[in-house]
XYZ file of N, CA and C in Angstrom:
558
model
N 0.860 -1.168 0.000
C 0.000 0.000 0.000
C 0.900 1.223 0.000
N 0.630 2.146 -0.873
C 1.459 3.345 -0.974
C 1.203 4.274 0.211
N 2.181 5.153 0.464
C 2.023 6.137 1.542
C 0.785 6.991 1.317
N 0.551 7.378 0.059
C -0.605 8.228 -0.253
C -1.903 7.502 0.067
N -1.974 6.223 -0.272
C -3.192 5.457 0.020
C -3.369 5.271 1.518
N -2.261 5.057 2.246
C -2.351 4.947 3.701
C -2.853 6.248 4.301
N -2.323 7.372 3.822
C -2.767 8.689 4.319
C -4.242 8.904 4.028
N -4.661 8.570 2.815
C -6.060 8.757 2.432
C -6.958 7.884 3.289
N -6.561 6.638 3.496
C -7.373 5.733 4.309
C -7.420 6.214 5.752
N -6.295 6.706 6.258
C -6.260 7.198 7.637
C -7.166 8.405 7.806
N -7.250 9.236 6.782
C -8.101 10.414 6.862
C -9.572 10.095 6.755
N -9.928 9.015 6.071
C -11.337 8.679 5.851
C -11.966 8.032 7.075
N -11.436 6.877 7.481
C -12.029 6.201 8.631
C -11.047 5.192 9.204
N -11.002 5.113 10.501
C -10.037 4.256 11.173
C -10.330 2.778 10.955
N -11.602 2.397 10.776
C -11.931 0.982 10.635
C -11.212 0.348 9.453
N -10.982 1.119 8.411
C -10.326 0.595 7.219
C -8.898 0.166 7.528
N -8.333 0.670 8.612
C -6.955 0.376 8.952
C -6.827 -0.622 10.092
N -7.914 -1.185 10.532
C -7.893 -2.136 11.642
C -7.213 -3.425 11.192
N -6.163 -3.816 11.912
C -5.461 -5.051 11.587
C -6.361 -6.245 11.887
N -6.453 -7.154 10.937
C -7.294 -8.337 11.086
C -6.499 -9.527 11.627
N -5.248 -9.631 11.197
C -4.346 -10.689 11.674
C -2.999 -10.043 11.947
N -2.239 -10.661 12.844
C -0.978 -10.072 13.260
C 0.030 -11.173 13.551
N 1.241 -11.014 13.052
C 2.352 -11.891 13.408
C 3.401 -11.027 14.087
N 3.845 -11.457 15.257
C 4.816 -10.714 16.048
C 6.115 -11.504 16.098
N 7.202 -10.900 15.620
C 8.493 -11.584 15.553
C 9.599 -10.630 15.994
N 10.506 -11.135 16.832
C 11.696 -10.364 17.196
C 12.718 -10.515 16.077
N 13.317 -9.402 15.681
C 14.336 -9.417 14.633
C 15.667 -9.018 15.268
N 16.614 -9.971 15.430
C 17.848 -9.673 16.154
C 18.734 -8.606 15.509
N 18.794 -8.537 14.185
C 19.640 -7.523 13.546
C 19.118 -6.115 13.783
N 17.808 -5.974 13.840
C 17.194 -4.668 14.095
C 17.053 -4.393 15.589
N 17.091 -5.452 16.406
C 16.808 -5.389 17.842
C 15.470 -4.690 18.084
N 14.486 -5.115 17.292
C 13.121 -4.581 17.383
C 12.136 -5.709 17.124
N 10.895 -5.456 17.513
C 9.811 -6.363 17.149
C 9.243 -5.915 15.814
N 8.961 -6.893 14.972
C 8.287 -6.607 13.707
C 6.870 -7.152 13.814
N 5.908 -6.271 13.653
C 4.506 -6.661 13.636
C 4.066 -6.650 12.180
N 3.794 -7.827 11.647
C 3.278 -7.938 10.279
C 1.771 -8.014 10.407
N 1.095 -6.954 10.011
C -0.353 -6.873 10.191
C -1.086 -6.889 8.872
N -2.123 -7.703 8.813
C -2.928 -7.789 7.597
C -4.175 -6.930 7.742
N -4.368 -6.044 6.764
C -5.537 -5.163 6.720
C -6.716 -5.904 6.094
N -7.942 -5.395 6.242
C -9.115 -6.054 5.642
C -8.974 -6.268 4.133
N -8.228 -5.401 3.468
C -8.032 -5.516 2.018
C -7.097 -6.664 1.653
N -6.431 -7.248 2.656
C -5.464 -8.304 2.405
C -4.038 -7.784 2.340
N -3.893 -6.464 2.237
C -2.557 -5.879 2.191
C -1.897 -5.991 3.567
N -0.565 -6.006 3.541
C 0.209 -6.178 4.767
C 0.956 -4.891 5.095
N 0.943 -4.541 6.371
C 1.690 -3.398 6.888
C 2.739 -3.958 7.843
N 3.999 -3.569 7.650
C 5.078 -3.983 8.542
C 5.368 -2.853 9.516
N 5.176 -3.132 10.784
C 5.379 -2.128 11.826
C 6.560 -2.553 12.695
N 7.599 -1.746 12.722
C 8.759 -2.011 13.568
C 8.594 -1.210 14.854
N 8.727 -1.904 15.999
C 8.512 -1.255 17.292
C 9.716 -1.524 18.192
N 10.206 -0.468 18.829
C 11.367 -0.582 19.715
C 10.962 -1.128 21.082
N 11.962 -1.619 21.804
C 11.724 -2.106 23.161
C 11.214 -0.982 24.056
N 11.787 0.198 23.912
C 11.382 1.336 24.749
C 9.896 1.636 24.593
N 9.436 1.668 23.359
C 8.028 1.957 23.103
C 7.138 0.798 23.555
N 7.554 -0.428 23.263
C 6.764 -1.583 23.692
C 6.658 -1.662 25.208
N 7.725 -1.318 25.914
C 7.691 -1.358 27.386
C 6.585 -0.464 27.926
N 6.466 0.712 27.349
C 5.417 1.639 27.792
C 4.027 1.091 27.495
N 3.855 0.530 26.319
C 2.547 0.001 25.922
C 2.184 -1.225 26.753
N 3.146 -2.134 26.947
C 2.884 -3.343 27.726
C 2.445 -2.972 29.137
N 3.065 -1.965 29.730
C 2.669 -1.531 31.076
C 1.195 -1.117 31.103
N 0.741 -0.387 30.090
C -0.670 0.016 30.010
C -1.578 -1.197 29.795
N -1.156 -2.116 28.943
C -1.975 -3.301 28.668
C -2.122 -4.170 29.908
N -1.032 -4.360 30.636
C -1.092 -5.167 31.855
C -1.941 -4.488 32.927
N -1.835 -3.167 33.043
C -2.662 -2.435 34.013
C -4.136 -2.581 33.659
N -4.464 -2.509 32.366
C -5.858 -2.676 31.940
C -6.346 -4.082 32.286
N -5.515 -5.090 32.042
C -5.912 -6.462 32.371
C -6.158 -6.625 33.864
N -5.278 -6.069 34.679
C -5.458 -6.163 36.128
C -6.762 -5.513 36.559
N -7.080 -4.383 35.963
C -8.297 -3.653 36.316
C -9.550 -4.400 35.856
N -9.468 -5.126 34.753
C -10.638 -5.778 34.178
C -10.644 -7.293 34.347
N -9.759 -7.815 35.188
C -9.718 -9.257 35.423
C -10.811 -9.656 36.392
N -11.039 -10.939 36.443
C -12.044 -11.492 37.358
C -11.621 -11.221 38.795
N -12.574 -10.959 39.650
C -12.288 -10.683 41.057
C -11.815 -11.940 41.778
N -12.330 -13.096 41.400
C -11.989 -14.369 42.021
C -10.652 -14.861 41.453
N -9.673 -15.099 42.328
C -8.342 -15.525 41.880
C -8.399 -16.842 41.109
N -9.267 -17.758 41.528
C -9.408 -19.030 40.814
C -9.921 -18.816 39.404
N -10.879 -17.920 39.270
C -11.429 -17.593 37.952
C -10.368 -16.945 37.073
N -9.554 -16.079 37.666
C -8.499 -15.403 36.916
C -7.517 -16.418 36.357
N -7.120 -17.405 37.165
C -6.178 -18.427 36.691
C -6.763 -19.218 35.527
N -8.048 -19.526 35.588
C -8.693 -20.240 34.485
C -8.658 -19.392 33.220
N -9.000 -18.114 33.341
C -8.989 -17.211 32.183
C -7.585 -17.118 31.609
N -6.583 -16.982 32.482
C -5.207 -16.867 32.004
C -4.751 -18.147 31.326
N -5.125 -19.310 31.859
C -4.720 -20.564 31.225
C -5.401 -20.740 29.878
N -6.632 -20.244 29.752
C -7.321 -20.330 28.467
C -6.632 -19.488 27.410
N -5.999 -18.413 27.819
C -5.350 -17.513 26.866
C -3.955 -17.967 26.478
N -3.376 -18.913 27.221
C -2.023 -19.363 26.900
C -2.031 -20.163 25.611
N -1.042 -19.928 24.759
C -0.939 -20.750 23.559
C -0.811 -22.213 23.963
N -1.554 -23.058 23.313
C -1.523 -24.472 23.632
C -2.442 -24.841 24.781
N -3.016 -23.850 25.477
C -3.957 -24.113 26.554
C -5.281 -24.559 25.965
N -6.240 -24.944 26.816
C -7.510 -25.450 26.309
C -8.235 -24.497 25.369
N -8.110 -23.204 25.592
C -8.764 -22.233 24.712
C -7.755 -21.336 24.029
N -6.491 -21.745 24.032
C -5.427 -20.921 23.473
C -5.497 -20.827 21.966
N -4.744 -19.891 21.446
C -4.716 -19.669 20.005
C -4.031 -20.833 19.314
N -4.684 -21.379 18.323
C -4.076 -22.432 17.523
C -3.128 -21.782 16.524
N -1.987 -22.437 16.265
C -1.053 -21.860 15.290
C -1.710 -21.689 13.926
N -1.398 -20.592 13.273
C -1.908 -20.300 11.938
C -0.740 -19.928 11.048
N -1.016 -19.798 9.776
C -0.003 -19.342 8.843
C 0.373 -17.910 9.200
N 1.676 -17.629 9.336
C 2.080 -16.257 9.670
C 1.694 -15.269 8.573
N 1.444 -14.043 8.993
C 1.228 -12.965 8.031
C 2.574 -12.739 7.346
N 2.611 -12.721 6.017
C 3.897 -12.563 5.331
C 4.552 -11.220 5.652
N 5.871 -11.266 5.760
C 6.629 -10.043 6.052
C 6.945 -9.329 4.743
N 5.899 -8.920 4.056
C 6.050 -8.215 2.789
C 5.387 -6.854 2.926
N 5.668 -5.988 2.005
C 5.094 -4.651 2.090
C 6.121 -3.667 2.607
N 5.744 -2.418 2.626
C 6.660 -1.362 3.057
C 6.756 -1.327 4.579
N 7.985 -1.282 5.096
C 8.145 -1.209 6.550
C 7.986 0.220 7.069
N 7.478 0.320 8.292
C 7.323 1.608 8.966
C 7.890 1.486 10.373
N 8.651 2.481 10.800
C 9.122 2.546 12.174
C 8.059 3.285 12.984
N 7.462 2.594 13.937
C 6.407 3.190 14.758
C 7.046 4.196 15.715
N 6.539 5.423 15.690
C 7.077 6.484 16.545
C 6.277 6.653 17.824
N 4.995 6.332 17.763
C 4.167 6.395 18.963
C 2.991 5.443 18.792
N 2.450 5.052 19.929
C 1.286 4.171 19.932
C 0.252 4.801 20.847
N -0.899 5.118 20.289
C -2.001 5.638 21.095
C -2.714 4.464 21.746
N -2.942 4.579 23.048
C -3.646 3.542 23.801
C -4.992 4.098 24.222
N -6.045 3.364 23.913
C -7.369 3.723 24.421
C -8.054 2.433 24.834
N -9.037 2.561 25.701
C -9.692 1.352 26.197
C -11.137 1.630 26.579
N -11.874 0.550 26.636
C -13.236 0.560 27.165
C -13.279 -0.592 28.160
N -14.431 -0.869 28.709
C -14.548 -1.994 29.632
C -14.366 -3.326 28.906
N -14.601 -3.350 27.594
C -14.549 -4.599 26.837
C -13.243 -4.846 26.092
N -12.514 -3.800 25.713
C -11.359 -3.990 24.832
C -10.368 -2.844 24.953
N -9.186 -3.092 24.398
C -8.172 -2.048 24.260
C -7.953 -1.802 22.772
N -7.471 -0.611 22.471
C -7.161 -0.264 21.081
C -5.789 0.389 21.055
N -4.950 -0.097 20.143
C -3.635 0.476 19.932
C -3.623 1.125 18.561
N -3.247 2.389 18.500
C -3.140 3.112 17.232
C -1.670 3.360 16.930
N -1.169 2.779 15.843
C 0.246 2.849 15.490
C 0.499 4.064 14.604
N 1.359 4.966 15.081
C 1.633 6.213 14.360
C 3.066 6.219 13.829
N 3.194 6.713 12.593
C 4.496 6.800 11.932
C 4.619 8.157 11.254
N 5.851 8.524 10.907
C 6.085 9.737 10.130
C 6.050 9.359 8.659
N 5.085 9.906 7.939
C 4.975 9.630 6.506
C 5.726 10.670 5.693
N 5.665 11.913 6.122
C 6.445 12.991 5.517
C 7.019 13.799 6.675
N 8.100 14.526 6.453
C 8.692 15.296 7.557
C 7.656 16.178 8.263
N 7.574 16.003 9.566
C 6.655 16.799 10.366
C 5.223 16.306 10.375
N 4.934 15.218 9.667
C 3.558 14.712 9.591
C 3.491 13.289 10.145
N 2.946 13.167 11.350
C 2.786 11.855 11.971
C 1.330 11.442 11.818
N 1.115 10.247 11.289
C -0.241 9.737 11.049
C -0.391 8.340 11.632
N -1.608 8.037 12.053
C -1.926 6.672 12.455
C -2.182 5.883 11.175
N -1.385 4.830 10.954
C -1.559 4.054 9.726
C -2.266 2.728 9.958
N -2.329 2.290 11.208
C -3.005 1.030 11.506
C -3.400 1.023 12.973
N -4.392 0.204 13.286
C -4.802 0.049 14.679
C -5.083 -1.420 14.948
N -5.081 -1.753 16.219
C -5.336 -3.121 16.651
C -6.246 -3.054 17.863
N -7.399 -3.700 17.775
C -8.328 -3.769 18.899
C -8.345 -5.195 19.416
N -8.232 -5.333 20.733
C -8.174 -6.659 21.345
C -9.092 -6.723 22.556
N -9.920 -7.745 22.584
C -10.699 -8.046 23.784
C -9.784 -8.796 24.755
N -10.263 -9.057 25.961
C -9.415 -9.579 27.023
C -8.685 -10.877 26.654
N -9.380 -11.870 26.131
C -8.727 -13.141 25.813
C -7.706 -12.973 24.696
N -8.065 -12.243 23.652
C -7.125 -12.003 22.546
C -5.917 -11.207 23.037
N -6.132 -10.265 23.939
C -5.027 -9.487 24.492
C -4.087 -10.397 25.273
N -4.641 -11.268 26.092
C -3.802 -12.205 26.853
C -3.000 -13.099 25.908
N -3.639 -13.564 24.840
C -2.937 -14.403 23.865
C -1.790 -13.630 23.222
N -2.055 -12.397 22.808
C -1.006 -11.617 22.163
C 0.121 -11.294 23.143
N -0.217 -11.001 24.392
C 0.822 -10.736 25.385
C 1.695 -11.969 25.606
N 1.109 -13.163 25.577
C 1.900 -14.393 25.682
C 2.860 -14.524 24.509
N 2.372 -14.234 23.317
C 3.215 -14.281 22.118
C 4.322 -13.237 22.226
N 3.950 -12.024 22.598
C 4.919 -10.941 22.733
C 5.969 -11.280 23.787
N 5.531 -11.859 24.903
C 6.474 -12.216 25.963
C 7.465 -13.282 25.487
N 6.999 -14.255 24.721
C 7.901 -15.285 24.186
C 8.970 -14.646 23.297
N 8.568 -13.689 22.478
C 9.520 -12.988 21.618
C 10.443 -12.088 22.456
N 9.893 -11.488 23.489
C 10.646 -10.626 24.405
C 11.787 -11.425 25.040
N 11.461 -12.634 25.479
C 12.476 -13.516 26.077
C 13.540 -13.884 25.060
N 13.102 -14.176 23.850
C 14.045 -14.515 22.788
C 15.012 -13.348 22.548
N 14.505 -12.132 22.666
C 15.332 -10.939 22.473
C 16.328 -10.743 23.617
N 16.034 -11.337 24.771
C 16.891 -11.137 25.932
C 16.679 -9.788 26.594
N 15.517 -9.186 26.355
C 15.209 -7.890 26.951
C 14.847 -8.080 28.425
N 15.042 -7.051 29.265
C 14.712 -7.156 30.696
C 13.237 -7.532 30.903
N 13.012 -8.444 31.841
C 11.661 -8.979 32.051
C 10.962 -8.410 33.277
N 11.526 -7.395 33.896
C 10.989 -6.877 35.156
C 9.545 -6.403 35.058
N 9.101 -5.925 33.906
C 7.740 -5.390 33.813
C 6.672 -6.476 33.690
N 7.071 -7.711 33.395
C 6.106 -8.789 33.174
C 5.672 -9.408 34.499
N 4.373 -9.656 34.676
C 3.863 -10.224 35.933
C 4.172 -11.722 36.054
N 4.048 -12.227 37.258
C 4.331 -13.633 37.532
C 3.502 -14.603 36.711
N 2.223 -14.267 36.458
C 1.403 -15.207 35.681
C 1.909 -15.335 34.252
N 2.640 -14.321 33.758
C 3.226 -14.409 32.415
C 4.551 -15.163 32.470
N 5.408 -14.803 33.410
C 6.729 -15.417 33.464
C 6.633 -16.879 33.868
N 5.657 -17.214 34.697
C 5.446 -18.614 35.064
C 4.927 -19.427 33.899
N 4.115 -18.814 33.063
C 3.571 -19.506 31.890
C 4.659 -19.772 30.866
N 5.715 -18.969 30.878
C 6.784 -19.131 29.886
C 7.456 -20.486 30.022
N 7.580 -20.974 31.244
C 8.193 -22.284 31.439
C 7.365 -23.382 30.787
N 6.053 -23.181 30.712
C 5.178 -24.166 30.085
C 5.233 -24.098 28.569
N 5.746 -22.995 28.042
C 5.729 -22.782 26.594
C 7.088 -23.024 25.946
N 8.001 -23.713 26.618
C 9.346 -23.903 26.095
C 9.323 -24.529 24.708
N 8.426 -25.450 24.487
C 8.369 -26.140 23.200
C 7.569 -25.385 22.149
N 7.027 -24.232 22.499
C 6.212 -23.469 21.548
C 7.069 -22.893 20.436
N 6.525 -22.788 19.228
C 7.270 -22.161 18.137
C 7.479 -20.674 18.414
N 8.519 -20.122 17.791
C 8.867 -18.718 18.015
C 7.850 -17.768 17.414
N 7.141 -18.181 16.380
C 6.184 -17.291 15.714
C 4.770 -17.743 16.012
N 3.934 -16.791 16.312
C 2.525 -17.067 16.553
C 1.715 -16.022 15.812
N 0.552 -16.421 15.353
C -0.339 -15.507 14.647
C -1.590 -15.339 15.482
N -2.043 -14.121 15.590
C -3.263 -13.821 16.319
C -4.181 -13.075 15.389
N -5.413 -13.491 15.329
C -6.372 -12.757 14.488
C -7.648 -12.555 15.236
């Protein structure tokens, strides 16, 4: 998708830019996460995100989960186990979104939320001095937990500091040792 088409779509309506599927992969040469996101049109957007930016976003996502989790600790553990890859309700592996298309370095991520879901708006510089949201990702609680598990697995692969991740995530990592490095969430 050309920059002009991305700008035009961003100006018209945000729904057109909602990512339908997402593959999250750590790239060691870039020392960044690459989010390959598929738009409703089938086109792919490559979003490169730094550890610094992801750390800030993950903190907001985890805080939202804590605020919207089940009050009963037993219920929370069941919900968390359902969201783990390979768990009873976990995401089944799918074909990764191809890493094709023009890459964008994400400069900021807008975080918004409701009681039901979170929304991440990925902003990049398309022309000097012009920052635009080119894609967004909306996740309900279970999908968010699944994506955080995928992101955490890639985070560990990167060797990035794990201090911001809660015990229910770091404990689940030991169960996912045999999991593939790439996961797709849609």
